[in-house]
Amino acid sequence: MNETYSAQTEARLRADAAEVVARYPHSRSAIMPLLHLIQSEDGFCSPRGIALVADILGLTKAEVSAVATFYSQYRRHPNGEYNVGVCTNALCAVMGGDIIWDELTEYVGVGHDQTSADGKITLERLECNAGCDYAPVIMVNWEFFDNQTPASAKQIVDDIRAGRDIHPTRGAAKAHTFRETERVLAGFEDGHADEGVSAGEASLRGLKIAREHNWTAPQAQEGEEK
């Protein structure tokens, strides 16, 4: 990868960055979405991207790097076209997440935060996908694939390798590439926000039971803080 952007690419990134920065009262607050913008271009927080963000925000490269190295969603080396994250925390683990992880790492031939030779897949062992009601859960570029098995996880990998669309259980109609997703995280809508089901039956079951029994949240008494 070149150490600097071409004039055309830099101009485009600066134009996008100006739109992001304008959303915040203090320019420094834009550092996180701008790092996602860089990942949408380079596939990771590249040295040239960090330098550009620092210049745009009037910060040092060390200040930008401090943020890029703190949060796990920022990559310090090129990510695969699809990030496949397997939850192995608590409920997902006991429901089969550990088995899925073991079989998937062997199947893909890479471990945590490693990318397949063809650049298609980066595997990530996740602490939690916030989808415990559908355990075990896999996330592909932050889209939910619920109630997974070793066989269904391998099918996801096969579809990615074959260039076929993969379809999340909830959310967008298909999982988009890592770079496309990073642009959305930078704050640029892709038109897919209203696709699919956002909350499935398992997530809404408690609400359904409460309504059937006419249960409501306790109301604050007079003089009590709400």
Short mmCIF file of C-alpha atoms in Angstrom, two decimals, residues 132-134 147 199-213 215:
data_model
loop_
_atom_site.label_atom_id
_atom_site.label_comp_id
_atom_site.label_asym_id
_atom_site.label_seq_id
_atom_site.Cartn_x
_atom_site.Cartn_y
_atom_site.Cartn_z
CA CYS A 132 -28.06 -14.21 23.83
CA ASP A 133 -31.68 -15.04 23.05
CA TYR A 134 -30.49 -16.61 19.78
CA ASN A 147 -28.97 -20.18 16.21
CA ALA A 199 -36.37 -7.84 16.81
CA GLY A 200 -37.44 -11.47 16.45
CA GLU A 201 -39.91 -13.49 18.49
CA ALA A 202 -37.40 -14.56 21.12
CA SER A 203 -36.47 -10.93 21.85
CA LEU A 204 -40.11 -9.90 22.17
CA ARG A 205 -41.34 -12.90 24.18
CA GLY A 206 -41.06 -11.14 27.55
CA LEU A 207 -43.06 -8.17 26.26
CA LYS A 208 -45.72 -10.52 24.90
CA ILE A 209 -46.07 -12.31 28.25
CA ALA A 210 -46.26 -8.98 30.10
CA ARG A 211 -49.05 -7.77 27.85
CA GLU A 212 -50.98 -11.05 28.22
CA HIS A 213 -50.90 -10.64 32.01
CA TRP A 215 -48.07 -6.38 33.74
#
